[in-house]
XYZ file of C-alpha atoms in Angstrom:
255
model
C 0.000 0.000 0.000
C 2.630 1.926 0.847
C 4.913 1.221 -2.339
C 1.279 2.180 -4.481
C 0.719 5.459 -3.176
C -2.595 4.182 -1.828
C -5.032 6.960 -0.260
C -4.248 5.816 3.601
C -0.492 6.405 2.606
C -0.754 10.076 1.484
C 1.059 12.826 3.772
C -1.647 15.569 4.893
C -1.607 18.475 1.798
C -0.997 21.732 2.642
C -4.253 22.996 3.324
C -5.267 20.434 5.642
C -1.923 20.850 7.406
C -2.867 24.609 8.062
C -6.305 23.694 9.629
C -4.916 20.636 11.210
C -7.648 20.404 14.354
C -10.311 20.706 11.815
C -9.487 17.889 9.938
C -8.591 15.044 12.557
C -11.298 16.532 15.317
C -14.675 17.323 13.396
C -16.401 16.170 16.692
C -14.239 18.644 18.952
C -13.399 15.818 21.321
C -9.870 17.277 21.781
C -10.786 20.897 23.421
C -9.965 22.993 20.604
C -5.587 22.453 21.360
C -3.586 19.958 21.951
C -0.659 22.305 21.784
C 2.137 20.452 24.002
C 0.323 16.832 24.531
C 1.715 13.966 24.421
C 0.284 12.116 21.388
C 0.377 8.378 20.522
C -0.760 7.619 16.865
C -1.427 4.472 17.427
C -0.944 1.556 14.050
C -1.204 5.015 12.292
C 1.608 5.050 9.676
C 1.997 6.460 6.459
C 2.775 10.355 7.187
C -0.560 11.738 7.318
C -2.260 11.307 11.060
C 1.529 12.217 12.531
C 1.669 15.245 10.594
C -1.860 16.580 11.261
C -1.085 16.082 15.351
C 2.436 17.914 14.629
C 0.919 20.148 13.276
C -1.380 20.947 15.886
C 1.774 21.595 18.250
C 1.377 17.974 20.188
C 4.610 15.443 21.050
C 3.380 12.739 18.457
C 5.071 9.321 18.536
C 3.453 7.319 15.571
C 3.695 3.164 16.272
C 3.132 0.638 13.074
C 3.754 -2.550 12.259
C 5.258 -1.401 8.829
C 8.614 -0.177 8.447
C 7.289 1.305 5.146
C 4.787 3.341 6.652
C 7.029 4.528 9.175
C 9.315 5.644 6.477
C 6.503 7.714 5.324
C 6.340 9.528 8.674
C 10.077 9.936 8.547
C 9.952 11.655 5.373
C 7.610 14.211 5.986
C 9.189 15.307 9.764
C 12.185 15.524 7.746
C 11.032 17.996 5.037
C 8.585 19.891 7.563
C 10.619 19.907 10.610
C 8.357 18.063 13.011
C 9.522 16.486 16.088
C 8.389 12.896 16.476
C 9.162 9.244 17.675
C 9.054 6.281 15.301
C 8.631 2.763 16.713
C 7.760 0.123 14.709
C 5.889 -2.988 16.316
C 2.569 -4.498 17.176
C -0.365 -2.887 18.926
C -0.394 -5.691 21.183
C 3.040 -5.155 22.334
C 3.869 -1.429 23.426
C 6.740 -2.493 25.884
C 8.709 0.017 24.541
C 6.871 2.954 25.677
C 6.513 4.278 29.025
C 3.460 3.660 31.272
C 1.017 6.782 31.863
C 2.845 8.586 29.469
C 0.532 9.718 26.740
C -2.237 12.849 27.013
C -4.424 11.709 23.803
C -3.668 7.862 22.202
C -5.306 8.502 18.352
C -6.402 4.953 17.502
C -7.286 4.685 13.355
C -9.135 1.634 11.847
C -7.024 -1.628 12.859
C -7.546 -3.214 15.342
C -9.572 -5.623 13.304
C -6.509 -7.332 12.423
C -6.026 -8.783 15.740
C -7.488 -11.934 16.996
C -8.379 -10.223 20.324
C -8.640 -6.825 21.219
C -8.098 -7.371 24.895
C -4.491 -7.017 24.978
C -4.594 -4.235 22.810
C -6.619 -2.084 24.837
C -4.491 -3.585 27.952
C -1.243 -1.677 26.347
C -3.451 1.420 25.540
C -4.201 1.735 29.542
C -0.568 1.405 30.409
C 0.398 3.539 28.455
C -2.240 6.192 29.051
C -2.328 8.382 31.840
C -5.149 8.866 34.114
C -7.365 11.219 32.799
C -5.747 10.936 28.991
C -7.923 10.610 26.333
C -8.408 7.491 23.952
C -10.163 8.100 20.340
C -10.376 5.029 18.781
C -12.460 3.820 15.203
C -13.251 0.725 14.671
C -15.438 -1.414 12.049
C -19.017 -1.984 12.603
C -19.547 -5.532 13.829
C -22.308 -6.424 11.267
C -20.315 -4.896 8.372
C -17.673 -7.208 8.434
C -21.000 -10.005 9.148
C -22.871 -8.450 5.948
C -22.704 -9.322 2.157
C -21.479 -6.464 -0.439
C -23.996 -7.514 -3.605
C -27.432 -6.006 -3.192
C -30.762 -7.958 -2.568
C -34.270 -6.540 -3.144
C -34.279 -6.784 0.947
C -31.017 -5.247 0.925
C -27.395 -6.424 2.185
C -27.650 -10.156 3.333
C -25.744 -10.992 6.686
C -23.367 -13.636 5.967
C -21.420 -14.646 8.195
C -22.071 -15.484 12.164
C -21.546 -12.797 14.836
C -20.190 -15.332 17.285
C -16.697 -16.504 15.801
C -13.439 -16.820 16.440
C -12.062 -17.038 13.343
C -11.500 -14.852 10.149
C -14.006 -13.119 8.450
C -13.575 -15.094 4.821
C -12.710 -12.491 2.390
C -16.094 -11.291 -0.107
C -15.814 -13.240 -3.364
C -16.273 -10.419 -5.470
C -14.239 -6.588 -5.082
C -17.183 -4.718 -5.913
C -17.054 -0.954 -5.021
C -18.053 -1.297 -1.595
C -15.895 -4.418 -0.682
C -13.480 -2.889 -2.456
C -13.029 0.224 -0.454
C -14.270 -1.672 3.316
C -11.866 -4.918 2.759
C -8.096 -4.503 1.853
C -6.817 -7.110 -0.613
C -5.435 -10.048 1.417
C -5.851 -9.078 4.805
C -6.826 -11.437 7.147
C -9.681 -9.695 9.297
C -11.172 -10.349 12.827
C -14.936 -9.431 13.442
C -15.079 -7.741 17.274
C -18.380 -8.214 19.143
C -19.867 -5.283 20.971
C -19.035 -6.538 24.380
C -15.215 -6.987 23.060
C -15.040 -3.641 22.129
C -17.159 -1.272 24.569
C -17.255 -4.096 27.556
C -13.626 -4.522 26.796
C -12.742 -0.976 27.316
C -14.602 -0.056 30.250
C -12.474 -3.461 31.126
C -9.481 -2.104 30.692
C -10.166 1.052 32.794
C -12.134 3.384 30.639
C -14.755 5.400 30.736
C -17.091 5.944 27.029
C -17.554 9.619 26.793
C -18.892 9.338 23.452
C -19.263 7.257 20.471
C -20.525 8.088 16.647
C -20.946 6.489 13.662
C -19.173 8.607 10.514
C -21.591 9.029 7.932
C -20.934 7.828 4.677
C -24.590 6.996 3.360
C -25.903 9.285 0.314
C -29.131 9.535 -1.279
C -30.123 7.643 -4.347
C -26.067 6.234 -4.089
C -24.856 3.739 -6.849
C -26.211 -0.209 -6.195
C -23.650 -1.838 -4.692
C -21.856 0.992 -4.236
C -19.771 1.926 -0.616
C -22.264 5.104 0.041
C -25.399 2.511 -1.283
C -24.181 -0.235 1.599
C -23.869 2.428 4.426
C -27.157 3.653 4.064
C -28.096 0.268 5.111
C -25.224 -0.754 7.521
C -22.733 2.012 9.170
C -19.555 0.596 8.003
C -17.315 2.159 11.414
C -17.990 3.755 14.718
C -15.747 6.199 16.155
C -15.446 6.073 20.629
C -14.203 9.092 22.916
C -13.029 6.996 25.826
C -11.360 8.525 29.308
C -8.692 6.653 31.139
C -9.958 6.360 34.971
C -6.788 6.775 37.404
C -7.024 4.115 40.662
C -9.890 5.686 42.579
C -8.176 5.251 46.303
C -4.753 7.289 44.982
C -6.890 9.802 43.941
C -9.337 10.714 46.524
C -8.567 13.284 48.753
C -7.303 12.658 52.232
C -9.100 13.006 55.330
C -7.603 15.338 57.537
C -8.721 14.405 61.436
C -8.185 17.822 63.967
């Protein structure tokens, strides 16, 4: 993806990078600057979401399993001057960053590449402090369940909710599999209770949650904008690290 240029790949253009809060925070979840925080950009290679936060004036350290992606990143903190960390490995393992050490952890599409999202949202606690925020998008449960060929009762569901292993890839790339399932990847389909229950799990509060709309009147059959107005293809969570309750209540002072 990298090599091809492909859309997720492309560095942030100039006009986005001089409205950089506008682009990356339409829901104003990040109180209008994050000038100075700490910023994780979490399986988030590829130049653009690290130089939109850099932008904004945070600390961004972008993590990704792909040393091309990273080299993306690179790239454009060399030609723009940005400050930022580069650390290439899994979102399950985050060893090598510090615990409580991140303001805002900026989570893109991915984590249904994982077999379990527990341990991933384990490492985004540690690494969060308490009261840090974590924005995370995710796909929709029954989109990765649901067919991408139209019926005259709509988008069939094809595959079972409860599962364990890979969503089977659609048999045909029509425009909306085309642009909701990368060629080749192997995909995991995350129940509600794995990915709200497993957040509050890990020590999280939901602050808020949306789903991005991409439906459009009188859309193309088949196309991606015809299958969301029948199934929301992500959702998009505000979540709030909670610190240890005892350490933070205030103590009792006896005359």
């Amino acid at each position: 993806m990298a090599d091809a240029g492909n859309p997720l790949c492309r560095p942030a253009t100039e006009e986005e990078l001089s409205r950089p809060l506008s682009v990356v925070d339409q829901a104003g979840w990040l109180g209008g600057s994050i000038a100075g925080k700490r910023v994780l950009c979490l399986a988030a290679g590829g130049g653009r979401q690290s130089s939109l936060y850099a932008a904004a004036g945070a600390e961004v350290t972008v993590v990704d399993l792909s040393g091309a992606m990273l080299e993306l990143d690179r790239q454009v903190a060399a030609q723009r001057g940005y400050r930022m960390r580069v650390l290439q490995t899994t979102m399950e393992d985050l060893s090598g960053l510090s615990n409580a050490e991140f303001d805002i952890v900026i989570h893109p599409v991915s984590t249904c590449y994982v077999p379990s999202v527990a341990p991933v949202f384990a490492e985004i606690a540690r690494v969060t402090r308490p009261g840090g925020l974590y924005i995370s998008q995710h796909k929709q449960p029954i989109s990765l369940q649901a067919g991408y060929q139209r019926s005259a009762d709509g988008y069939p569901i094809r595959h079972a909710y409860y599962r364990d292993a890979p969503v089977p890839p659609p048999a045909v790339m029509s425009p909306s599999a085309s642009r909701l399932r990368e060629q080749g990847a192997v995909e995991f389909l995350h129940r509600w209770e794995d990915l709200i229950g497993g957040l509050c799990r890990s020590g999280f509060v939901i602050e808020d949650l949306i789903e991005p709309l991409h439906a459009k009147a009188n859309a193309v059959a088949n196309s991606f904008a015809d299958r969301a107005t029948y199934i929301p293809p992500y959702v998009r969570i505000k979540a709030r690290r909670i610190g240890d309750a005892a350490a933070e209540r205030p103590a009792i002072v006896i005359a």
